[in-house]
Tab-separated table of C-alpha atoms and ligand atoms in Angstrom:
chain	number	residue	atom	x	y	z
A	1	MET	CA	-6.112	-3.637	7.721
A	2	ARG	CA	-8.556	-6.097	9.634
A	3	LEU	CA	-12.093	-4.942	9.008
A	4	SER	CA	-13.166	-5.618	12.546
A	5	ARG	CA	-11.028	-2.720	13.540
A	6	TYR	CA	-11.672	-0.346	10.253
A	7	PHE	CA	-14.162	2.201	9.705
A	8	LEU	CA	-16.313	0.683	6.778
A	9	PRO	CA	-20.151	2.043	7.221
A	10	VAL	CA	-21.726	0.315	4.412
A	11	LEU	CA	-25.243	0.518	3.728
A	12	LYS	CA	-27.847	-1.934	3.259
A	13	GLU	CA	-30.708	0.211	1.497
A	14	THR	CA	-30.022	2.255	-1.642
A	15	PRO	CA	-29.977	5.698	-0.875
A	16	SER	CA	-32.650	7.519	-2.503
A	17	GLU	CA	-31.289	10.717	-3.238
A	18	ALA	CA	-28.572	9.123	-5.666
A	19	GLN	CA	-29.691	9.183	-9.323
A	20	ILE	CA	-26.583	7.256	-10.895
A	21	VAL	CA	-24.843	3.764	-10.199
A	22	SER	CA	-21.295	5.843	-9.011
A	23	HIS	CA	-23.328	8.003	-6.421
A	24	ARG	CA	-25.315	4.698	-5.023
A	25	LEU	CA	-22.137	2.987	-4.865
A	26	MET	CA	-20.008	5.255	-3.219
A	27	LEU	CA	-22.442	6.253	-0.421
A	28	ARG	CA	-23.527	2.349	0.029
A	29	ALA	CA	-19.724	1.404	0.173
A	30	GLY	CA	-19.199	4.048	2.897
A	31	MET	CA	-16.893	5.841	0.692
A	32	ILE	CA	-18.373	9.124	1.485
A	33	LYS	CA	-20.992	10.949	3.268
A	34	GLN	CA	-22.821	14.572	2.255
A	35	ALA	CA	-21.919	17.366	4.355
A	36	ALA	CA	-24.120	19.726	2.462
A	37	ALA	CA	-25.206	20.196	-1.203
A	38	GLY	CA	-22.424	19.106	-3.642
A	39	ILE	CA	-20.147	19.125	-0.325
A	40	TYR	CA	-18.720	15.643	0.864
A	41	SER	CA	-16.630	14.282	3.812
A	42	TRP	CA	-14.454	11.316	2.631
A	43	LEU	CA	-14.779	8.381	4.645
A	44	PRO	CA	-11.575	6.116	5.268
A	45	LEU	CA	-12.540	4.048	2.466
A	46	GLY	CA	-12.949	7.094	-0.114
A	47	PHE	CA	-10.067	8.847	1.156
A	48	LYS	CA	-7.789	5.761	0.440
A	49	VAL	CA	-9.042	5.629	-3.473
A	50	LEU	CA	-8.777	9.469	-3.593
A	51	ASN	CA	-5.326	9.367	-2.606
A	52	ARG	CA	-4.537	6.616	-4.962
A	53	ILE	CA	-5.772	8.633	-7.858
A	54	GLU	CA	-3.787	11.597	-6.574
A	55	GLN	CA	-0.328	9.642	-6.227
A	56	ILE	CA	-1.051	8.568	-9.854
A	57	VAL	CA	-1.421	12.304	-10.798
A	58	HIS	CA	1.794	13.521	-9.054
A	59	ASP	CA	3.574	10.529	-10.510
A	60	GLU	CA	2.913	11.343	-14.187
A	61	GLN	CA	3.293	15.325	-13.486
A	62	ILE	CA	6.643	14.631	-12.132
A	63	ARG	CA	7.622	12.117	-14.701
A	64	ALA	CA	6.606	15.071	-17.275
A	65	GLY	CA	8.812	17.374	-15.525
A	66	HIS	CA	6.483	19.539	-14.179
A	67	ILE	CA	6.935	20.956	-10.300
A	68	PRO	CA	4.239	20.373	-7.576
A	69	MET	CA	3.629	23.133	-4.916
A	70	LEU	CA	0.230	24.132	-3.331
A	71	MET	CA	-1.423	27.431	-3.275
A	72	PRO	CA	-4.528	28.195	-0.812
A	73	THR	CA	-8.046	27.471	-1.267
A	74	ILE	CA	-8.918	31.100	-0.151
A	75	GLN	CA	-7.879	33.887	-2.292
A	76	SER	CA	-7.707	37.709	-2.347
A	77	ALA	CA	-10.415	39.729	-4.688
A	78	ASP	CA	-7.864	42.082	-5.801
A	79	LEU	CA	-5.983	39.796	-8.400
A	80	TRP	CA	-9.203	38.864	-9.761
A	81	ARG	CA	-10.153	42.263	-10.430
A	82	GLU	CA	-6.989	42.804	-12.211
A	83	SER	CA	-7.543	40.113	-14.703
A	84	GLY	CA	-11.186	41.379	-15.107
A	85	ARG	CA	-12.544	37.961	-14.164
A	86	TYR	CA	-14.266	39.171	-10.633
A	87	ASP	CA	-16.959	40.428	-12.354
A	88	ASP	CA	-16.913	37.906	-15.022
A	89	TYR	CA	-16.986	34.825	-13.400
A	90	GLY	CA	-20.728	35.263	-11.956
A	91	GLU	CA	-22.700	33.292	-9.057
A	92	GLU	CA	-19.997	30.099	-9.877
A	93	MET	CA	-17.915	32.119	-7.738
A	94	LEU	CA	-18.193	32.064	-3.710
A	95	ARG	CA	-17.434	35.219	-2.475
A	96	ILE	CA	-16.349	35.941	0.970
A	97	LYS	CA	-15.900	39.050	2.968
A	98	ASP	CA	-13.532	38.771	6.087
A	99	ARG	CA	-13.291	40.899	9.250
A	100	HIS	CA	-11.998	43.948	7.772
A	101	GLY	CA	-14.386	44.124	5.010
A	102	ARG	CA	-11.984	42.880	2.522
A	103	ASP	CA	-13.427	40.929	-0.418
A	104	MET	CA	-12.074	37.370	-0.637
A	105	LEU	CA	-13.292	34.371	-2.641
A	106	PHE	CA	-12.627	30.401	-2.417
A	107	GLY	CA	-10.663	29.631	-5.582
A	108	PRO	CA	-12.788	27.991	-8.478
A	109	THR	CA	-9.383	27.675	-10.310
A	110	ASN	CA	-6.078	29.446	-9.595
A	111	GLU	CA	-4.383	31.221	-13.146
A	112	GLU	CA	-4.579	34.654	-11.075
A	113	LEU	CA	-2.760	33.519	-8.183
A	114	ILE	CA	0.077	31.376	-10.288
A	115	THR	CA	0.473	34.524	-12.599
A	116	ASP	CA	1.105	37.072	-9.398
A	117	ILE	CA	3.645	34.522	-8.205
A	118	PHE	CA	5.445	34.296	-11.486
A	119	ARG	CA	5.517	37.723	-12.250
A	120	ALA	CA	6.894	38.140	-8.490
A	121	HIS	CA	10.026	35.951	-9.191
A	122	VAL	CA	10.673	35.259	-12.887
A	123	ASN	CA	12.353	37.927	-14.731
A	124	SER	CA	14.335	36.107	-17.512
A	125	TYR	CA	13.220	33.932	-20.529
A	126	LYS	CA	16.410	31.834	-19.246
A	127	ASP	CA	14.060	30.658	-16.094
A	128	LEU	CA	11.943	29.048	-19.008
A	129	PRO	CA	10.287	26.907	-19.500
A	130	LEU	CA	8.512	26.362	-16.341
A	131	THR	CA	5.486	24.474	-15.290
A	132	LEU	CA	4.248	24.507	-11.925
A	133	TYR	CA	1.110	22.592	-10.538
A	134	HIS	CA	-0.926	21.557	-7.348
A	135	ILE	CA	-3.692	19.565	-6.378
A	136	GLN	CA	-5.908	21.244	-4.465
A	137	TRP	CA	-9.634	21.999	-3.215
A	138	LYS	CA	-11.620	24.150	-5.558
A	139	PHE	CA	-15.140	25.543	-5.136
A	140	ARG	CA	-17.686	26.103	-7.792
A	141	ASP	CA	-21.145	27.260	-6.534
A	142	GLU	CA	-22.639	25.284	-9.451
A	143	VAL	CA	-26.198	25.563	-9.858
A	144	ARG	CA	-27.120	22.131	-9.713
A	145	PRO	CA	-24.592	19.947	-8.003
A	146	ARG	CA	-25.435	16.819	-8.725
A	147	PHE	CA	-24.412	12.850	-9.176
A	148	GLY	CA	-22.451	12.994	-6.286
A	149	VAL	CA	-18.627	13.732	-6.509
A	150	MET	CA	-19.018	14.100	-10.468
A	151	ARG	CA	-20.658	17.517	-10.239
A	152	GLY	CA	-19.456	18.679	-6.653
A	153	ARG	CA	-19.008	22.502	-5.492
A	154	GLU	CA	-16.489	21.405	-3.540
A	155	PHE	CA	-13.837	19.140	-5.293
A	156	LEU	CA	-10.336	18.120	-5.721
A	157	MET	CA	-8.591	19.204	-9.006
A	158	LYS	CA	-5.058	19.087	-10.203
A	159	ASP	CA	-4.408	22.484	-11.995
A	160	GLY	CA	-1.160	23.060	-14.081
A	161	TYR	CA	0.049	26.312	-15.520
A	162	ASN	CA	2.908	26.143	-17.952
A	163	PHE	CA	4.892	29.658	-18.461
A	164	ASP	CA	7.020	30.016	-22.118
A	165	ILE	CA	8.752	32.391	-24.292
A	166	ASP	CA	6.524	31.735	-27.227
A	167	LYS	CA	3.638	29.801	-28.837
A	168	ASP	CA	5.464	27.184	-30.200
A	169	ALA	CA	7.481	26.469	-26.565
A	170	ALA	CA	3.831	26.556	-25.259
A	171	LEU	CA	2.273	24.203	-27.654
A	172	HIS	CA	4.743	21.653	-26.658
A	173	ALA	CA	3.633	22.088	-22.991
A	174	TYR	CA	0.256	21.635	-23.965
A	175	ASN	CA	1.321	18.340	-26.086
A	176	ARG	CA	3.383	17.315	-23.065
A	177	HIS	CA	0.418	17.688	-20.721
A	178	LEU	CA	-1.713	15.629	-23.458
A	179	VAL	CA	0.943	12.900	-23.251
A	180	SER	CA	1.235	12.812	-19.281
A	181	TYR	CA	-2.852	12.947	-19.141
A	182	LEU	CA	-3.218	9.547	-21.391
A	183	ARG	CA	-0.690	8.091	-19.118
A	184	SER	CA	-2.201	8.947	-16.097
A	185	TYR	CA	-5.868	7.918	-17.481
A	186	GLU	CA	-4.569	4.540	-18.511
A	187	ARG	CA	-2.851	3.695	-15.034
A	188	MET	CA	-6.175	4.322	-13.482
A	189	GLY	CA	-7.854	1.923	-15.732
A	190	LEU	CA	-9.835	4.337	-18.010
A	191	GLN	CA	-9.717	5.176	-21.329
A	192	ALA	CA	-10.246	8.787	-21.739
A	193	ILE	CA	-10.770	10.346	-25.170
A	194	PRO	CA	-8.964	13.856	-26.112
A	195	MET	CA	-11.581	15.909	-27.906
A	196	ARG	CA	-11.233	19.294	-29.246
A	197	ALA	CA	-13.658	21.520	-27.198
A	198	ASP	CA	-15.060	24.822	-26.169
A	199	GLY	CA	-13.152	27.310	-24.057
A	200	GLY	CA	-15.491	28.621	-21.373
A	201	PRO	CA	-14.634	30.736	-18.803
A	202	ILE	CA	-10.882	29.645	-18.506
A	203	GLY	CA	-10.413	31.191	-22.119
A	204	GLY	CA	-8.414	30.333	-25.239
A	205	ASP	CA	-9.528	28.730	-28.557
A	206	TYR	CA	-7.012	25.796	-28.194
A	207	THR	CA	-8.305	23.109	-25.829
A	208	HIS	CA	-9.075	19.598	-25.622
A	209	GLU	CA	-11.475	17.923	-22.902
A	210	PHE	CA	-10.597	14.112	-22.087
A	211	LEU	CA	-13.771	12.091	-21.863
A	212	VAL	CA	-14.628	8.562	-20.688
A	213	LEU	CA	-17.575	7.352	-22.564
A	214	ALA	CA	-20.252	6.285	-20.187
A	215	GLU	CA	-24.113	6.416	-20.150
A	216	THR	CA	-24.369	9.029	-17.503
A	217	GLY	CA	-21.544	11.439	-18.838
A	218	GLU	CA	-22.896	15.038	-19.384
A	219	SER	CA	-21.457	15.635	-22.554
A	220	GLU	CA	-22.673	14.655	-25.859
A	221	VAL	CA	-19.830	13.557	-27.903
A	222	PHE	CA	-19.176	12.673	-31.450
A	223	TYR	CA	-15.994	10.414	-32.291
A	224	ASP	CA	-14.723	7.870	-35.002
A	225	SER	CA	-15.064	4.541	-33.616
A	226	GLU	CA	-11.285	3.897	-34.398
A	227	ILE	CA	-10.353	6.215	-31.836
A	228	THR	CA	-11.496	4.023	-28.904
A	229	ASP	CA	-8.600	1.069	-30.038
A	230	LEU	CA	-5.894	3.703	-29.628
A	231	LYS	CA	-3.888	2.556	-26.775
A	232	PHE	CA	-0.928	4.352	-24.681
A	233	GLY	CA	0.497	1.042	-23.192
A	234	ALA	CA	3.751	0.794	-22.112
A	235	ARG	CA	5.554	2.931	-24.679
A	236	GLU	CA	8.415	5.322	-23.195
A	237	VAL	CA	8.058	9.117	-24.617
A	238	ASP	CA	10.609	11.490	-24.206
A	239	TYR	CA	9.172	14.507	-22.607
A	240	ASP	CA	11.667	17.001	-23.579
A	241	SER	CA	11.400	16.069	-27.408
A	242	VAL	CA	9.021	18.329	-29.275
A	243	PRO	CA	8.633	15.785	-32.093
A	244	ALA	CA	7.911	12.828	-29.844
A	245	CYS	CA	5.523	14.583	-27.892
A	246	GLN	CA	3.856	16.281	-30.973
A	247	ALA	CA	3.570	12.525	-32.771
A	248	VAL	CA	1.378	11.347	-29.899
A	249	LEU	CA	-0.774	14.125	-30.040
A	250	GLU	CA	-1.289	13.615	-33.523
A	251	GLU	CA	-1.833	9.869	-33.064
A	252	PHE	CA	-4.765	10.387	-30.503
A	253	THR	CA	-6.254	13.477	-31.926
A	254	SER	CA	-6.128	13.161	-35.716
A	255	ARG	CA	-9.288	10.937	-35.502
A	256	TYR	CA	-12.534	13.010	-35.089
A	257	ALA	CA	-13.510	13.603	-31.568
A	258	ARG	CA	-15.755	16.535	-30.481
A	259	THR	CA	-18.047	17.452	-27.851
A	260	ASP	CA	-21.060	19.053	-28.636
A	261	GLU	CA	-20.024	22.675	-28.415
A	262	THR	CA	-17.858	22.480	-31.572
A	263	HIS	CA	-19.550	19.393	-33.254
A	264	ASP	CA	-20.035	20.311	-36.799
A	265	GLU	CA	-22.110	17.848	-38.522
A	266	GLY	CA	-20.596	18.767	-41.817
A	267	VAL	CA	-17.168	17.875	-41.045
A	268	PHE	CA	-17.986	14.714	-38.775
A	269	THR	CA	-19.730	13.483	-41.832
A	270	ALA	CA	-16.839	14.564	-44.386
A	271	GLN	CA	-14.126	13.015	-42.273
A	272	VAL	CA	-15.275	9.987	-40.627
A	273	PRO	CA	-16.893	6.979	-42.936
A	274	GLU	CA	-20.626	5.944	-41.930
A	275	THR	CA	-19.605	2.939	-40.646
A	276	ARG	CA	-17.486	4.642	-37.885
A	277	ARG	CA	-19.438	7.352	-36.632
A	278	ARG	CA	-20.636	7.254	-33.282
A	279	SER	CA	-22.067	9.362	-30.637
A	280	ALA	CA	-22.197	8.939	-26.935
A	281	ARG	CA	-22.010	10.570	-23.789
A	282	GLY	CA	-18.856	11.307	-21.715
A	283	ILE	CA	-17.527	12.134	-18.530
A	284	GLU	CA	-15.137	15.103	-18.415
A	285	VAL	CA	-12.122	14.015	-16.210
A	286	GLY	CA	-9.846	16.530	-17.324
A	287	GLN	CA	-9.048	19.459	-19.842
A	288	ILE	CA	-5.926	21.377	-21.271
A	289	PHE	CA	-5.701	24.804	-22.325
A	290	TYR	CA	-3.341	26.887	-24.624
A	291	PHE	CA	-4.606	30.784	-23.928
A	292	GLY	CA	-1.680	32.374	-24.924
A	293	THR	CA	-0.923	35.933	-23.447
A	294	LYS	CA	-4.383	36.454	-21.841
A	295	TYR	CA	-3.279	36.498	-18.153
A	296	SER	CA	0.103	37.687	-18.612
A	297	ASP	CA	-1.279	40.742	-20.686
A	298	ALA	CA	-3.871	41.584	-18.176
A	299	MET	CA	-1.109	41.347	-15.224
A	300	GLY	CA	2.066	42.339	-16.606
A	301	ALA	CA	3.582	38.905	-16.358
A	302	THR	CA	6.762	39.433	-18.588
A	303	VAL	CA	10.365	38.275	-18.946
A	304	VAL	CA	13.310	40.019	-20.354
A	305	GLY	CA	13.835	37.946	-23.957
A	306	PRO	CA	17.324	37.144	-25.537
A	307	ASP	CA	17.319	40.772	-27.087
A	308	GLY	CA	16.717	42.748	-23.852
A	309	THR	CA	12.948	43.476	-24.510
A	310	ARG	CA	10.168	42.481	-22.078
A	311	THR	CA	7.640	40.180	-23.673
A	312	PRO	CA	4.750	38.646	-22.204
A	313	VAL	CA	4.987	35.015	-21.396
A	314	HIS	CA	2.702	32.580	-23.156
A	315	MET	CA	0.579	30.415	-20.954
A	316	GLY	CA	-1.548	27.422	-20.493
A	317	SER	CA	-3.609	25.701	-18.040
A	318	HIS	CA	-4.411	22.119	-17.518
A	319	GLY	CA	-6.898	20.523	-14.787
A	320	ILE	CA	-7.398	16.971	-13.993
A	321	GLY	CA	-10.765	16.460	-11.950
A	322	VAL	CA	-9.335	14.013	-9.255
A	323	SER	CA	-12.371	13.740	-7.040
A	324	ARG	CA	-14.640	13.617	-9.726
A	325	LEU	CA	-12.272	10.840	-11.496
A	326	LEU	CA	-13.764	8.304	-8.656
A	327	GLY	CA	-17.036	8.547	-10.139
A	328	ALA	CA	-15.964	8.358	-13.692
A	329	ILE	CA	-14.258	5.243	-12.540
A	330	ILE	CA	-17.041	3.380	-11.130
A	331	GLU	CA	-19.227	4.142	-13.816
A	332	ALA	CA	-17.014	2.604	-16.130
A	333	ASN	CA	-16.277	-0.310	-13.819
A	334	HIS	CA	-18.927	-1.925	-11.827
A	335	ASP	CA	-21.720	-4.690	-12.082
A	336	ASP	CA	-25.070	-5.073	-10.275
A	337	ARG	CA	-23.332	-6.549	-7.156
A	338	GLY	CA	-21.264	-3.521	-6.835
A	339	ILE	CA	-17.757	-1.732	-7.754
A	340	ILE	CA	-14.825	-3.446	-9.558
A	341	TRP	CA	-11.850	-1.429	-9.080
A	342	PRO	CA	-9.227	-1.095	-11.707
A	343	GLU	CA	-5.698	-2.520	-9.945
A	344	GLY	CA	-3.929	0.857	-10.311
A	345	VAL	CA	-6.741	2.521	-7.950
A	346	THR	CA	-7.785	0.066	-5.862
A	347	PRO	CA	-8.065	0.961	-2.037
A	348	PHE	CA	-6.810	-2.384	-0.779
A	349	HIS	CA	-5.054	-5.024	-3.118
A	350	ALA	CA	-7.118	-8.027	-2.122
A	351	ALA	CA	-9.359	-9.377	0.187
A	352	ILE	CA	-9.138	-12.211	2.645
A	353	VAL	CA	-12.348	-13.713	3.789
A	354	ASN	CA	-12.058	-16.161	6.656
A	355	LEU	CA	-15.202	-18.649	6.293
A	356	LYS	CA	-14.982	-19.975	9.782
A	357	GLN	CA	-13.701	-17.354	12.039
A	358	GLY	CA	-12.652	-18.874	15.442
A	359	ASP	CA	-11.634	-22.086	13.816
A	360	ALA	CA	-7.955	-22.177	14.690
A	361	ASP	CA	-6.490	-23.712	11.041
A	362	ALA	CA	-8.431	-20.949	9.271
A	363	ASP	CA	-7.408	-18.060	11.727
A	364	ALA	CA	-3.712	-19.383	11.399
A	365	ALA	CA	-4.020	-19.520	7.502
A	366	CYS	CA	-5.657	-16.075	7.142
A	367	GLU	CA	-2.766	-14.323	9.473
A	368	GLY	CA	-0.153	-16.230	7.592
A	369	LEU	CA	-1.745	-14.940	3.991
A	370	TYR	CA	-2.126	-11.385	5.753
A	371	LYS	CA	1.645	-10.982	7.089
A	372	ALA	CA	3.045	-12.488	3.812
A	373	LEU	CA	1.074	-9.948	1.739
A	374	VAL	CA	1.952	-7.158	3.686
A	375	ALA	CA	5.695	-8.660	3.487
A	376	ARG	CA	5.508	-8.448	-0.716
A	377	GLY	CA	4.372	-4.908	-0.073
A	378	LEU	CA	0.613	-5.256	-0.602
A	379	GLU	CA	-2.312	-3.896	1.648
A	380	PRO	CA	-4.890	-6.747	2.027
A	381	LEU	CA	-8.349	-6.436	3.790
A	382	TYR	CA	-9.107	-9.108	6.141
A	383	ASP	CA	-12.507	-9.640	7.028
A	384	ASP	CA	-12.174	-11.221	10.357
A	385	ARG	CA	-15.630	-10.511	11.529
A	386	PRO	CA	-17.707	-13.559	12.882
A	387	GLU	CA	-20.429	-13.092	10.214
A	388	ARG	CA	-21.771	-15.618	7.591
A	389	ALA	CA	-19.717	-16.372	4.522
A	390	GLY	CA	-22.486	-14.831	2.387
A	391	ALA	CA	-22.622	-11.415	4.102
A	392	LYS	CA	-18.902	-11.130	3.595
A	393	PHE	CA	-19.001	-11.949	0.203
A	394	ALA	CA	-21.497	-9.501	-0.255
A	395	THR	CA	-19.464	-6.731	1.243
A	396	MET	CA	-16.385	-7.315	-0.726
A	397	ASP	CA	-18.242	-7.391	-3.868
A	398	LEU	CA	-19.764	-4.145	-2.775
A	399	ILE	CA	-16.635	-2.585	-2.101
A	400	GLY	CA	-15.021	-3.992	-5.496
A	401	LEU	CA	-11.671	-5.281	-4.190
A	402	PRO	CA	-10.322	-7.123	-7.541
A	403	TRP	CA	-8.974	-10.003	-5.817
A	404	ARG	CA	-10.418	-12.199	-2.907
A	405	LEU	CA	-8.514	-14.969	-1.270
A	406	THR	CA	-11.057	-17.076	0.342
A	407	VAL	CA	-9.703	-19.276	2.964
A	408	GLY	CA	-11.907	-22.258	4.644
A	409	PRO	CA	-11.385	-25.401	6.483
A	410	ARG	CA	-12.221	-27.749	3.394
A	411	GLY	CA	-9.766	-25.937	1.556
A	412	LEU	CA	-7.063	-26.225	3.886
A	413	ALA	CA	-7.544	-29.662	4.164
A	414	LYS	CA	-6.146	-29.994	0.524
A	415	GLY	CA	-3.570	-27.203	1.378
A	416	VAL	CA	-5.412	-24.776	-0.848
A	417	VAL	CA	-7.161	-21.359	-0.810
A	418	GLU	CA	-9.165	-20.054	-3.460
A	419	LEU	CA	-8.467	-16.796	-5.592
A	420	THR	CA	-11.222	-15.141	-7.322
A	421	SER	CA	-11.319	-12.440	-9.702
A	422	ARG	CA	-13.819	-9.940	-9.102
A	423	ARG	CA	-14.241	-8.637	-12.657
A	424	THR	CA	-14.330	-12.412	-14.317
A	425	GLY	CA	-15.635	-14.015	-11.150
A	426	THR	CA	-13.302	-17.115	-12.152
A	427	SER	CA	-11.849	-18.910	-8.913
A	428	GLU	CA	-8.306	-20.998	-8.977
A	429	GLU	CA	-7.248	-22.969	-5.971
A	430	LEU	CA	-3.950	-22.474	-5.064
A	431	THR	CA	-1.481	-23.126	-2.168
A	432	PRO	CA	-0.977	-20.005	-0.262
A	433	GLU	CA	2.392	-19.448	-1.329
A	434	ALA	CA	1.105	-19.569	-5.147
A	435	ALA	CA	-1.757	-17.540	-4.422
A	436	ILE	CA	0.665	-14.673	-2.896
A	437	ASP	CA	3.201	-15.166	-5.760
A	438	ARG	CA	0.300	-14.253	-8.271
A	439	LEU	CA	-0.726	-11.213	-6.436
A	440	ALA	CA	2.672	-9.947	-6.213
A	441	GLN	CA	2.872	-10.366	-9.991
A	442	ILE	CA	-0.296	-8.990	-10.983
A	443	TYR	CA	0.325	-5.685	-8.973
A	444	ALA	CA	4.444	-5.477	-9.932
A	445	GLU	CA	2.309	-3.990	-13.031
A	446	HIS	CA	0.484	-1.418	-11.030
A	447	VAL	CA	3.324	0.213	-8.959
B	1	5CA	N1	-7.943	26.119	-14.927
B	1	5CA	C1	-8.452	25.298	-15.690
B	1	5CA	C2	-7.424	23.949	-15.856
B	1	5CA	S1	-6.416	23.899	-14.806
B	1	5CA	C3	-9.737	24.641	-15.118
B	1	5CA	O1	-10.183	25.080	-14.170
B	1	5CA	N2	-10.259	23.473	-15.867
B	1	5CA	S2	-11.612	23.059	-15.774
B	1	5CA	O2	-12.779	24.020	-15.868
B	1	5CA	O3	-12.004	22.348	-17.105
B	1	5CA	O4	-11.604	21.641	-14.745
B	1	5CA	C4	-10.907	20.956	-14.976
B	1	5CA	C5	-11.413	19.593	-14.348
B	1	5CA	O5	-12.129	20.006	-12.893
B	1	5CA	C6	-12.463	19.224	-15.385
B	1	5CA	O6	-12.223	18.543	-16.423
B	1	5CA	C7	-13.054	18.483	-14.319
B	1	5CA	O7	-12.995	16.992	-14.407
B	1	5CA	C8	-13.087	19.005	-13.055
B	1	5CA	N3	-14.294	19.540	-12.400
B	1	5CA	C9	-14.800	20.802	-12.787
B	1	5CA	N4	-15.662	21.190	-12.338
B	1	5CA	C10	-16.005	20.383	-11.618
B	1	5CA	C11	-16.995	19.768	-10.404
B	1	5CA	N5	-18.423	20.817	-10.158
B	1	5CA	N6	-17.010	18.720	-9.352
B	1	5CA	C12	-16.077	17.746	-9.530
B	1	5CA	N7	-15.282	18.064	-10.508
B	1	5CA	C13	-15.110	19.212	-11.377
């Protein structure tokens, strides 16, 4: 993409309504624009990152054997009356009447709708296990929408639902989700710690939240410092293997980590040596639940078991805050000049900054780099505007592309361009070919 032809409405002033750094940076970098309280338009740069995150979530869900689909945003109140949640959900649910006076709602989550699909089409234990998921906009009429996309009213969520014959099988689905979530967050450049938590309106007493540590997090967390050293890394886990998934769960959850709802000072003190006790703030980027037969009992979702009798299926639901993740990633990756995208989610792979637009050699070198990067499957953002170098650097630093190629007559006279890391600030002079090879190599690990 050439910046002169892109739509990147960066702001010079720091918007006064934004209280936290990720919100400020998303507005300043022209990623989002508020449409109403807690509701945002996703401008091209923000939309690109949102898509990258969504793609990682899809890849990892499909890798775990979960099946993508799409349910609507608007639901009928009838199903929610069946489950008993129409009254329970309270004012967070946006209730709508259609022209015939029928009660509808903008879905805050989809347990009812998916259970209805299941009971209409699945009849036998032979069709289990089954995990269906979608990535769809949700609406929760939060009392205090704030912090930009972190606590929106309209937000994008991946929500998945498992259907299993019994508790053991459903717990395997739970463990599989935990593994796939650890992989997903690491690909986004985040360490998200799974913590025992509280079920809330979804229900169920077995649940883990995934928290990214950040000062601006809304949850208070208590943990054993050793948990932050755990890395999922490049290991391959067989998702069909009960012991393999169980082993990952145990490794990542055996060290103490709790959110405030279930924090018990006595247990924390007994389990964790004093030097390793930590408390901090965390951003909840996902949550997994096992809730047994709560919805299948209420809505009659049963299958015929091996002995010919009907039994309600065991279920769980599993959510990732796709739009919230942009805020969480920025909270964990920024400096005073702007965002620093992890390679896995960056909107463009590399910036090309032409120090002397209009100079025939510099223009030709930039065009050459641009084409070579595209040919290697990478997406560059070429700042081809007739601006000062300082302004071009400031824009690229603000929008946070992890790598910058700087091209100018002085370097070209020596046959080199400069490759700069946004994170470390270190620069290297390389021939254009070597710079392209380097970038291709860096991103080979992030496809
Ligand atoms: N049905 C279950 C799991 S699919 C569910 O709704 N879980 S949840 O309530 O925990 O939401 C899943 C994730 O969505 C949360 O972990 C959080 O990352 C994200 N989320 C929840 N509320 C908001 C909000 N108001 N704004 C942005 N993201 C949100």
